[in-house]
Short mmCIF file of C-alpha atoms in Angstrom, two decimals:
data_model
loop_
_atom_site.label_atom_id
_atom_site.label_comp_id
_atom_site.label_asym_id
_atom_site.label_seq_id
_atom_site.Cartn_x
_atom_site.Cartn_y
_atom_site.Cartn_z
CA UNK A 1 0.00 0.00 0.00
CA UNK A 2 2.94 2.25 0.49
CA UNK A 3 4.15 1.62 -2.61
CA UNK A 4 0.85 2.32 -4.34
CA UNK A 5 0.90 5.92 -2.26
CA UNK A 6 3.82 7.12 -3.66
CA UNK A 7 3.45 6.03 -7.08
CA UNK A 8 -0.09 7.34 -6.79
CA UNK A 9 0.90 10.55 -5.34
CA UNK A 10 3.85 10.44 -7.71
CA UNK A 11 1.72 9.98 -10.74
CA UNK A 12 -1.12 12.77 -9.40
CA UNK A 13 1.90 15.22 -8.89
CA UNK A 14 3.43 14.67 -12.00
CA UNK A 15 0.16 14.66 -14.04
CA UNK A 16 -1.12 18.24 -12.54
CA UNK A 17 2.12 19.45 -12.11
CA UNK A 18 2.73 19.07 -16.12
CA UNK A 19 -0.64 21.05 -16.71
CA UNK A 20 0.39 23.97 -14.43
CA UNK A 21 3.46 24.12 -16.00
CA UNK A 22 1.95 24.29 -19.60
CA UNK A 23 -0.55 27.02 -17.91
CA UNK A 24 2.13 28.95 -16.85
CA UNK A 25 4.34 28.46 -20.36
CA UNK A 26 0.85 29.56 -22.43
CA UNK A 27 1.17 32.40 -19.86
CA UNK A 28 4.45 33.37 -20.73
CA UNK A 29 3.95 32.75 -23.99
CA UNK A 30 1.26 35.18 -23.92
CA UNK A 31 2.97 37.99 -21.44
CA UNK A 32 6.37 37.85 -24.61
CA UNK A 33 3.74 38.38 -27.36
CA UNK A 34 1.76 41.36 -25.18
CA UNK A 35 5.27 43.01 -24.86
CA UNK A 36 6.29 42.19 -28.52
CA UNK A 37 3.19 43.78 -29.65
CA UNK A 38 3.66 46.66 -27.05
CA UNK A 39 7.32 46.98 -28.37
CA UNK A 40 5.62 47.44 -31.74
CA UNK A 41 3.14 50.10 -30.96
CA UNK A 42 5.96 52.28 -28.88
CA UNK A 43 8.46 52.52 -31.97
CA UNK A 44 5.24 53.52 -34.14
CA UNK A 45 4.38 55.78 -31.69
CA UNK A 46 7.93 57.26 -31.99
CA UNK A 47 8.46 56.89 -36.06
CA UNK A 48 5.16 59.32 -36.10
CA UNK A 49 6.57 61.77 -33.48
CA UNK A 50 10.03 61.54 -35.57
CA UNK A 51 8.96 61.88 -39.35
CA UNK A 52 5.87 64.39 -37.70
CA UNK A 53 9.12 66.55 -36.83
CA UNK A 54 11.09 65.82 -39.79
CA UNK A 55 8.05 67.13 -42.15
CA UNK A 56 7.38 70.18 -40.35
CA UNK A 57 10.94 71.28 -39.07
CA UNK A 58 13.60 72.23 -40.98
CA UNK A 59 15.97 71.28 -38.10
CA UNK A 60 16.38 68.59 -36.01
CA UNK A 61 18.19 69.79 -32.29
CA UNK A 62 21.04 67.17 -30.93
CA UNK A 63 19.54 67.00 -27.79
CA UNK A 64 16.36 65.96 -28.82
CA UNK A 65 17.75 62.86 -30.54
CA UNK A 66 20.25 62.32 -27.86
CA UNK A 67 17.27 61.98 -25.84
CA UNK A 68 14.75 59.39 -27.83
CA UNK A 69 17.58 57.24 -28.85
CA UNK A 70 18.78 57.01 -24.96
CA UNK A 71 15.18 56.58 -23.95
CA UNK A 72 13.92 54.13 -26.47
CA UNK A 73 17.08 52.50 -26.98
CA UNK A 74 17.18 53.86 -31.33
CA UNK A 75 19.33 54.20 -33.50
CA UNK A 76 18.02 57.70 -35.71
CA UNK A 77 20.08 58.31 -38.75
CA UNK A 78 19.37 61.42 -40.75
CA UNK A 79 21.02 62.13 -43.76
CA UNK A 80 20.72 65.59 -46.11
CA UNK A 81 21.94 65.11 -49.56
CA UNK A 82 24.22 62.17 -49.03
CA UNK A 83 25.74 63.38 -46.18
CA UNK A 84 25.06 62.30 -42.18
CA UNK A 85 23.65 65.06 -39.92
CA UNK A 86 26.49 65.67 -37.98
CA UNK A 87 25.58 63.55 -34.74
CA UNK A 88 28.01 60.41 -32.93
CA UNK A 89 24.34 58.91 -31.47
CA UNK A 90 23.65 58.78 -27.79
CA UNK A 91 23.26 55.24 -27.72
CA UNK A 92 25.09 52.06 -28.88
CA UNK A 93 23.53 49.25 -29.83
CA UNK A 94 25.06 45.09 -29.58
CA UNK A 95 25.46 45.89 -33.17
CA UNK A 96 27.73 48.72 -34.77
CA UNK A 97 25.50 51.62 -36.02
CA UNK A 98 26.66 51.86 -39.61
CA UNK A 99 26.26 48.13 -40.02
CA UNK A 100 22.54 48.40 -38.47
CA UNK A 101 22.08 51.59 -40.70
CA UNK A 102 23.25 49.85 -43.95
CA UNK A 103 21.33 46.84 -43.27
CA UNK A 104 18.01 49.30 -43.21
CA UNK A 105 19.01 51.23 -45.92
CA UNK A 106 19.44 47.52 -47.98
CA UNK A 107 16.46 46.41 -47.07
CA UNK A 108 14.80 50.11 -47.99
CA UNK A 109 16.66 49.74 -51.41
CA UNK A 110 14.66 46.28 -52.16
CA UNK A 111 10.92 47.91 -51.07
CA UNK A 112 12.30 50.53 -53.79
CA UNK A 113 12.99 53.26 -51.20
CA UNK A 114 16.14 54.49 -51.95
CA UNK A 115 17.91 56.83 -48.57
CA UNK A 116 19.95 59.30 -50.99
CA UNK A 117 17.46 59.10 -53.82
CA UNK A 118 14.30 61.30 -54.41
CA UNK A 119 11.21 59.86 -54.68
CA UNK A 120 9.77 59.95 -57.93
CA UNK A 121 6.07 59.72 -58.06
CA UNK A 122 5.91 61.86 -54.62
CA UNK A 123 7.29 64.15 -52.31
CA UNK A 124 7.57 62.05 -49.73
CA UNK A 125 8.02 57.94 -49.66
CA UNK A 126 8.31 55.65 -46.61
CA UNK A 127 9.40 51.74 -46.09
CA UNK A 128 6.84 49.41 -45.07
CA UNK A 129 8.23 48.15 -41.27
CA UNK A 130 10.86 45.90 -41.36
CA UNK A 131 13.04 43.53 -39.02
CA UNK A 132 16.82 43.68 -39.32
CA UNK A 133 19.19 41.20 -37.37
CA UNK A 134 22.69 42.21 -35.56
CA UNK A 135 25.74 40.50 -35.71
CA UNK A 136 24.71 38.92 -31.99
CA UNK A 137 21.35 37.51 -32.78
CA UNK A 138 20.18 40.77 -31.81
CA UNK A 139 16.76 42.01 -33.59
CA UNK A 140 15.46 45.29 -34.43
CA UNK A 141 12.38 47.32 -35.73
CA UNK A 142 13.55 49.59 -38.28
CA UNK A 143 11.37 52.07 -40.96
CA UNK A 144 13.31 54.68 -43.72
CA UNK A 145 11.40 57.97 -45.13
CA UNK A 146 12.66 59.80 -47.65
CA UNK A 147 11.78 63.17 -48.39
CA UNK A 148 12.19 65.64 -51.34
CA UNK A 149 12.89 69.34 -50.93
CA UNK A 150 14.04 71.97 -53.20
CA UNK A 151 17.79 72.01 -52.55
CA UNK A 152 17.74 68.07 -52.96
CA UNK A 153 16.43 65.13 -50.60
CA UNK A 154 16.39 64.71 -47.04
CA UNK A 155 16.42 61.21 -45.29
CA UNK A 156 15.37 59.84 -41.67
CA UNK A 157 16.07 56.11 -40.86
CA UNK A 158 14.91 54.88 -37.30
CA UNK A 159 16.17 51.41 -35.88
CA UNK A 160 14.50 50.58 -32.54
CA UNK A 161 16.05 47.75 -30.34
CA UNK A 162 13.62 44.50 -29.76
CA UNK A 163 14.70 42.76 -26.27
CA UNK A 164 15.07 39.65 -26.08
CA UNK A 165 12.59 38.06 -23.93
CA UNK A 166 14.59 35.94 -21.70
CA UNK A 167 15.80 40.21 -21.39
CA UNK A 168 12.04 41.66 -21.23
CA UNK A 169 10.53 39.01 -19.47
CA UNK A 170 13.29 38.40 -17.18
CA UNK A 171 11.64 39.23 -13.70
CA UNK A 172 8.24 37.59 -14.70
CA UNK A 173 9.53 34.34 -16.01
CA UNK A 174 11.93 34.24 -12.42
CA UNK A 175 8.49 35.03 -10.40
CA UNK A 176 6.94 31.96 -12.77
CA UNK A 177 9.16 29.39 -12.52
CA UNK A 178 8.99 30.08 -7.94
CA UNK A 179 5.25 29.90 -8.45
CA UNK A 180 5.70 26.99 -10.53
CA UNK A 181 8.19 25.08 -8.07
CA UNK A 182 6.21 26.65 -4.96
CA UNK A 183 3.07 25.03 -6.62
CA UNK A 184 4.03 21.75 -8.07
CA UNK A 185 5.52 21.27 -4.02
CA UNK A 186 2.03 22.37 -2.25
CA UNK A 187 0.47 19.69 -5.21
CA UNK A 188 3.53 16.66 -3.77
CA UNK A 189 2.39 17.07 -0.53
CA UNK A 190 -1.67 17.58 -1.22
CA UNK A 191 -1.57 14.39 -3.61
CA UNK A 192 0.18 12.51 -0.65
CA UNK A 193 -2.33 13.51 1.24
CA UNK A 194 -5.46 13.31 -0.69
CA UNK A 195 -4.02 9.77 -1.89
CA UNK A 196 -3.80 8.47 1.59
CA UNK A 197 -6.89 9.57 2.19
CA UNK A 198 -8.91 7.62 -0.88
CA UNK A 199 -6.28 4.58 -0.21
CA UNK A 200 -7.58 4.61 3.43
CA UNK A 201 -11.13 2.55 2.37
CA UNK A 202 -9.26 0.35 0.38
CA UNK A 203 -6.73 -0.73 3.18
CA UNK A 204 -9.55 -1.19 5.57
CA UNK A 205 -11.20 -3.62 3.85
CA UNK A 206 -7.71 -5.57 2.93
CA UNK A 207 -7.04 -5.47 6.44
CA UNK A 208 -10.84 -6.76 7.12
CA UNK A 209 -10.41 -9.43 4.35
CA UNK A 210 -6.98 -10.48 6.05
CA UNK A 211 -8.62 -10.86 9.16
CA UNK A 212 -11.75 -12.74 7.65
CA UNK A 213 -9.54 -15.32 6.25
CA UNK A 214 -7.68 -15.64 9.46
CA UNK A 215 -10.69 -16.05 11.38
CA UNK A 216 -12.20 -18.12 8.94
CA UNK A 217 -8.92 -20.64 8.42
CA UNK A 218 -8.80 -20.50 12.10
CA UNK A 219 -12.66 -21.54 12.58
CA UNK A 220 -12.18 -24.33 9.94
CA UNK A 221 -9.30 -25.65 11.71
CA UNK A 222 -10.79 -26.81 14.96
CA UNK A 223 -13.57 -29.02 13.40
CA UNK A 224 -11.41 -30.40 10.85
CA UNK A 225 -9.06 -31.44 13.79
CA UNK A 226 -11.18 -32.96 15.77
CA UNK A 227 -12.50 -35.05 12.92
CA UNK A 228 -9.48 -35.97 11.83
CA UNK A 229 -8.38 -37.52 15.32
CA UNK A 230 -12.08 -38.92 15.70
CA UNK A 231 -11.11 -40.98 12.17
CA UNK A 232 -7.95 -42.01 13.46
CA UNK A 233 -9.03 -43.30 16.77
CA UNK A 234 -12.26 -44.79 14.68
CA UNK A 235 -9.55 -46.96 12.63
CA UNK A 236 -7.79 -47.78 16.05
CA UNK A 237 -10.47 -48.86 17.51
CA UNK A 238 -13.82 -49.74 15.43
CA UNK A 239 -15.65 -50.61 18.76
CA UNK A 240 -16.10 -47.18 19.51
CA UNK A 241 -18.01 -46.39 16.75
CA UNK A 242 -20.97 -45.50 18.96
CA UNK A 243 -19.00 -42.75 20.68
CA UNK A 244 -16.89 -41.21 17.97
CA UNK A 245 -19.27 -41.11 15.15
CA UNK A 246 -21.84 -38.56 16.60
CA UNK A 247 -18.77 -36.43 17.47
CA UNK A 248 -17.75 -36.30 14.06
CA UNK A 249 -21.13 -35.87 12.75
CA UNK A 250 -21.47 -32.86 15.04
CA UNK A 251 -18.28 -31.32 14.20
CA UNK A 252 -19.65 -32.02 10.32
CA UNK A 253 -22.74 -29.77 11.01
CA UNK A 254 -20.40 -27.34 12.50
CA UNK A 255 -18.28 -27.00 9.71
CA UNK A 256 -21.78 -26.77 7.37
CA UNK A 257 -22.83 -23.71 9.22
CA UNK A 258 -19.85 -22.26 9.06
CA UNK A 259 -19.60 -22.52 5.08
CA UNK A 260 -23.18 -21.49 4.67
CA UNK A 261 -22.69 -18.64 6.57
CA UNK A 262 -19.29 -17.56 4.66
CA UNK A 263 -21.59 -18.26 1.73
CA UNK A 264 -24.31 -16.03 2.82
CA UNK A 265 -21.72 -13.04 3.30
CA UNK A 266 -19.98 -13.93 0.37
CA UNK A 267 -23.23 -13.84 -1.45
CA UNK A 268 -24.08 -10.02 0.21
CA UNK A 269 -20.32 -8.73 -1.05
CA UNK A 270 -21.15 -9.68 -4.31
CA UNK A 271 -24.63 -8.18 -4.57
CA UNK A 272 -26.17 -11.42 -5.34
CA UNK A 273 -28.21 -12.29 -2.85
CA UNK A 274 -31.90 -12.26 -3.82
CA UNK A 275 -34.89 -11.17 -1.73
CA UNK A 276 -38.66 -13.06 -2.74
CA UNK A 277 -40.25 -9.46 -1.46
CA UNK A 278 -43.84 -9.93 -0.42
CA UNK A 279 -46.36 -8.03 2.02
CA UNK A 280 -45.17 -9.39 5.09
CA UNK A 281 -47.44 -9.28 7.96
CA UNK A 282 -45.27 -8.20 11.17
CA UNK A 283 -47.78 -9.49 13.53
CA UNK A 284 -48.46 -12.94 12.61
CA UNK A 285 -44.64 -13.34 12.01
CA UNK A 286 -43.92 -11.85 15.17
CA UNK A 287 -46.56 -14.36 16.91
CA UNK A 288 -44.92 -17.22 15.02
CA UNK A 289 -41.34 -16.47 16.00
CA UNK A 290 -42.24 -16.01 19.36
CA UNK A 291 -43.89 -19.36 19.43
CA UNK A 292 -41.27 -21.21 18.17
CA UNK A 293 -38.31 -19.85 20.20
CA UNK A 294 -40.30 -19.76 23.67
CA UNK A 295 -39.64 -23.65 24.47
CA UNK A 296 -35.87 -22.57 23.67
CA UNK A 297 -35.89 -20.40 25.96
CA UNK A 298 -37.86 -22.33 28.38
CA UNK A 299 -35.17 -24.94 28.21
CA UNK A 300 -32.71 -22.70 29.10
CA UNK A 301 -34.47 -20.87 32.28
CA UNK A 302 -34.68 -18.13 30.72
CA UNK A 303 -38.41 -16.00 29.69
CA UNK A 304 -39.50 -14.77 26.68
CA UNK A 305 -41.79 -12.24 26.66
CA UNK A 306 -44.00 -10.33 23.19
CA UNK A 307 -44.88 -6.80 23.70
CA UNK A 308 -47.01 -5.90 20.36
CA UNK A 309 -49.21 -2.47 20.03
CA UNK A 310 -53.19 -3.06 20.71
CA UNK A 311 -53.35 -1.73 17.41
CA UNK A 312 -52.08 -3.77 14.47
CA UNK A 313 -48.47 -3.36 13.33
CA UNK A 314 -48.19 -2.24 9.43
CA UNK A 315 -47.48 -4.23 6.64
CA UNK A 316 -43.79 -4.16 5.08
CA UNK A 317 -42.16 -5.38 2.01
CA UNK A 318 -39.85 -7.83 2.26
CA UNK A 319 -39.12 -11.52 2.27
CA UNK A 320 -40.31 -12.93 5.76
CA UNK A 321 -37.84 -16.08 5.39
CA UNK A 322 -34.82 -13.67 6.13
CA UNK A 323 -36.42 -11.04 8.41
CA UNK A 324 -37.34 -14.26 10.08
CA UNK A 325 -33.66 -15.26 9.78
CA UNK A 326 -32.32 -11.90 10.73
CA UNK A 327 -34.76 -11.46 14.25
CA UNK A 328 -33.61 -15.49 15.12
CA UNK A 329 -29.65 -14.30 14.87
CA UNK A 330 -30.79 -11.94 17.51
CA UNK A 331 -32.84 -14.14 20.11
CA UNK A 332 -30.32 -17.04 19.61
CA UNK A 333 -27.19 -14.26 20.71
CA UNK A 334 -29.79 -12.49 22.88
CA UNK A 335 -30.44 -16.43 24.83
CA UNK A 336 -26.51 -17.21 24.32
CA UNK A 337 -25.66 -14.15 26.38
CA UNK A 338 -28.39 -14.35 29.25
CA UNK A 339 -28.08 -16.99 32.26
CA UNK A 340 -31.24 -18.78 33.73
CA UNK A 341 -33.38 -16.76 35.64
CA UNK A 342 -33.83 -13.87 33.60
CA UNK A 343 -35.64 -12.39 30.71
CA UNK A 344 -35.67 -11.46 26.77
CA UNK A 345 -38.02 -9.14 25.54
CA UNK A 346 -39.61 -8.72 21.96
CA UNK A 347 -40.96 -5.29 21.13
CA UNK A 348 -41.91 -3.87 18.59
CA UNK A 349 -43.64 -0.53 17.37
CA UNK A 350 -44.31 1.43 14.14
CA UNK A 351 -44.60 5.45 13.41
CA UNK A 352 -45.01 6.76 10.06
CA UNK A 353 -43.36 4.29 7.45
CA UNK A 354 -40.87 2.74 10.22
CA UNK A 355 -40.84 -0.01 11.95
CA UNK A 356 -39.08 -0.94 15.13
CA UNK A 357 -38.44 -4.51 16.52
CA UNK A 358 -36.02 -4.30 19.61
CA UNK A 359 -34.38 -7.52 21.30
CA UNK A 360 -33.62 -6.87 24.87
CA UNK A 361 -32.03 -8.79 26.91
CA UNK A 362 -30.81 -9.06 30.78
CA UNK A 363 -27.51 -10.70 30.38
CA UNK A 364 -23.98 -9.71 31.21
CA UNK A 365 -23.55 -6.61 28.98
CA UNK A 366 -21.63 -5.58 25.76
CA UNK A 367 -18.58 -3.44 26.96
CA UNK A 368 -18.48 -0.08 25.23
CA UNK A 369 -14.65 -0.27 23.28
CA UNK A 370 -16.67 -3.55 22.12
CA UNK A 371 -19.66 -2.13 20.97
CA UNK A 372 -18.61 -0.48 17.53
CA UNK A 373 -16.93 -3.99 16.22
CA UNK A 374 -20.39 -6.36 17.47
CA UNK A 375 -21.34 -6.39 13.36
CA UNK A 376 -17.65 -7.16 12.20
CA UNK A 377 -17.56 -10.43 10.82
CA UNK A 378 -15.72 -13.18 13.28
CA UNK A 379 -16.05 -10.94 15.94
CA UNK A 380 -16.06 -11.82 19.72
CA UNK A 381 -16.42 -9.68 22.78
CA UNK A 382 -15.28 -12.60 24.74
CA UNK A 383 -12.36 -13.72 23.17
CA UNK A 384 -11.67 -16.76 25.92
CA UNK A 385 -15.04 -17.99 24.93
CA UNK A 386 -15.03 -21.95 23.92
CA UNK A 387 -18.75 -22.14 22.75
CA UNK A 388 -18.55 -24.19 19.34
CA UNK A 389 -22.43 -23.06 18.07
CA UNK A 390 -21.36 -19.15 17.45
CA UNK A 391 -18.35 -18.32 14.65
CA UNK A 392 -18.49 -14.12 15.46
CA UNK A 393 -20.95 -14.02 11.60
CA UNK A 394 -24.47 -14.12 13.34
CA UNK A 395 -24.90 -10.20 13.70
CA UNK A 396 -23.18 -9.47 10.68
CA UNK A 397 -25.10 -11.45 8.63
CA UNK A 398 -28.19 -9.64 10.68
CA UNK A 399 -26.52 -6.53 9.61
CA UNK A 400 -26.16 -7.28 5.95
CA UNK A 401 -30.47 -8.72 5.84
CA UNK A 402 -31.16 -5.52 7.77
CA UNK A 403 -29.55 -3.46 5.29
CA UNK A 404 -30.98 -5.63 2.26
CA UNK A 405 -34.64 -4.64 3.61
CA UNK A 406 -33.25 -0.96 3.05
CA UNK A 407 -33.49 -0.84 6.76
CA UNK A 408 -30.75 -0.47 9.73
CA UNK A 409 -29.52 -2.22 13.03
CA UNK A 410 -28.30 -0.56 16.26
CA UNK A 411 -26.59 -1.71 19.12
CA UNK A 412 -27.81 0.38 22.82
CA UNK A 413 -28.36 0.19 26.56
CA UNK A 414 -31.25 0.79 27.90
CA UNK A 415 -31.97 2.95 31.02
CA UNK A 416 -31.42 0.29 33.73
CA UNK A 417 -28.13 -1.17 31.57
CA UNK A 418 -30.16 -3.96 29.43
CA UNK A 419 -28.99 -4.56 25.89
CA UNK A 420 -30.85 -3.78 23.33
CA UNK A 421 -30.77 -4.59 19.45
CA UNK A 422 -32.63 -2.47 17.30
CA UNK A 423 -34.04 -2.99 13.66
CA UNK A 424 -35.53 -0.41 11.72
CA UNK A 425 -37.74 -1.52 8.59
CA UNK A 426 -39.11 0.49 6.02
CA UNK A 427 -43.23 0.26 6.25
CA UNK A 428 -46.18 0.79 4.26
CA UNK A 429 -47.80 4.47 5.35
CA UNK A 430 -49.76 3.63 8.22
CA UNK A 431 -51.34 5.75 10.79
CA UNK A 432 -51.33 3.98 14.26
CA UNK A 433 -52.26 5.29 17.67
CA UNK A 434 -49.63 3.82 19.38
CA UNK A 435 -49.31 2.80 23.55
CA UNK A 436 -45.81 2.92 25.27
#
């Protein structure tokens, strides 16, 4: 089971894990095209403001180049008749300026823009945007306008600076990938958890089928022993036949009861055992099983006693074979458990659609840190105990009828310490007026 955790937990961590991470890349992803595309928008935003200036002004100040290419990280190049404006640039780029300039004017050249060239058809002709590469891998946006005027023709070539994005995303993808380790390590330890947790079920009922087997390979044991031996000694001695042979046939009823009632649980894991439902009438049953189990009790020393409302109990749906079944389980471990001289008492009442039968009897008691394991299967209070009629399946197979009828079982004390066994059946709507 611990290896099933981890690879569980392993599997859960890795799985989620793998989709925050591809949230987070689609993220980034996203965040470098936002800035590309905000990149794009600033250097248009500047090419305006610069050719808006070129048009209109016959000069261009230093400082006021000095200034956007330091700020924007540009390269402006203006040019008057062939010749530079006289300007070093305030900035310096991976690449040298004259190669970034003659890659832009190139580039110009082949959309038919021409830096040192006058337009032909128009006064004024600009290159579509283009992308230029350094000598380091290093991009850039870069746009030429050319400009005729009546001494000759004027030029302005701008070459902005894309970042890379390992450069413009730097701080964001660092804050990413600690969310990204901070989360897949809160997901580790919640899948360890949450895996232990829907494991838990699963362990409790290998641990309950581990202990069924023991009990059960335990239970067969003893009978099988004891007919073995009564065998033996039968072939050692055939004249004691007479002696031996009910003790084995007892031990082979044993053994029978056993196996049917590992069948009958058996049967209730697997959903297969079948109820013939019918109206069953409570009363008459009740009559009947108190009837039959009286001399029993008799036998014993001990009193049975009926206590049935004047008016008559409801009808229920069922199959009166095994409610019959279930309510004998109880008076058999109700008779088991109480010495001669005292008293069991059947009871039963009805309110709404429910309907109560309680088994109550005087005997020893069930100790309370016993009480929540009396429906386990192979279950004994009194684990000393050497009576050979009772395997620890009775009130579990009670249980499991109980719950086929859609009804439930409870385990109590009453007021002055009596236990008390409580079934609750569903009924047919009934309206009773009811004595306590």
């Amino acid at each position: 089971m611990k290896t099933l955790r981890k690879r569980l937990a392993g599997l859960y961590t890795i799985t989620t894990g793998s989709i925050l991470l591809l949230v987070m890349g689609a993220f980034l992803l996203s965040s470098i095209k936002e800035s590309r595309n905000a990149q794009l928008e600033q250097f248009q935003v500047i090419w305006n403001s610069l050719t808006s200036r070129f048009l209109t002004s016959s000069t261009v100040s230093h400082g006021f180049l000095a200034q956007t290419e330091a700020d924007y990280q540009m390269v402006v190049h203006i040019r008057e008749n062939g010749t530079p404006l006289l300007y070093q640039g305030a900035w310096q780029p991976p690449t040298n300026r004259q190669r970034l300039i003659r890659l832009a004017a190139d580039q110009a050249a082949a959309q038919g823009v021409f830096i040192d060239q006058a337009p032909i058809s128009s006064t004024a002709v600009s290159s579509s945007l283009m992308t230029i590469e350094g000598e380091h891998k290093d991009a850039y946006y870069a746009m030429v306008l050319v400009l005729a005027v009546k001494n000759g023709v004027k030029s302005i070539c701008a070459i902005s600076y894309i970042p890379p994005a390992r450069e413009s995303m730097g701080g964001r993808a660092l804050y990413l990938c600690t969310l990204a380790v901070f989360g897949i390590a809160c997901l580790g330890l919640i899948s360890w958890k949450f895996v232990g947790w829907s494991l838990k079920p699963v362990e409790e009922s290998r641990q309950k089928q581990a202990r069924f087997l023991a009990a059960a390979s335990h239970e067969l044991r003893s009978p099988l022993a004891v007919l073995r031996s009564g065998i033996a000694a039968l072939g050692a001695n055939p004249k004691e036949k007479d002696t031996l042979l009910p003790v084995i046939d007892s031990e082979c009823v044993r053994m029978s009861r056993l196996i049917d009632d590992m069948l009958l649980l058996a049967s209730a894991d697997a959903k297969t055992w079948s109820l013939q439902t019918q109206d069953v009438d409570m009363d008459t049953l009740l009559i009947d099983l108190f009837e039959s189990f009286e001399p029993v009790c008799r036998e014993k020393g001990v009193t049975l006693t009926l206590d049935l409302p004047e008016t008559p109990l409801p009808h229920i749906p069922g199959d009166p074979q095994r409610i019959r079944q279930l309510l004998l389980t109880l008076l058999d471990n109700a008779k088991t458990h109480t010495p001669g001289g005292r008293s069991i008492h059947i009871r039963s009442r009805a309110q709404k659609q429910l309907l109560t039968v309680q088994v109550i009897d005087e005997g020893c008691g069930i100790p309370d840190q016993d009480k929540p394991y009396v429906f386990d299967r192979f279950y004994q209070a009194d684990a000393s105990r050497t009576d050979k009629h009772h395997f620890g399946l009775g009130l579990s197979i009670a249980k499991e009828l109980a719950e086929l009828h859609r009804g439930a079982i409870y385990l109590s004390d009453t007021d002055n310490g009596k236990t008390c066994f409580t079934v609750e059946l569903p009924a047919y709507s009934c309206s009773l007026s009811l004595h306590t």
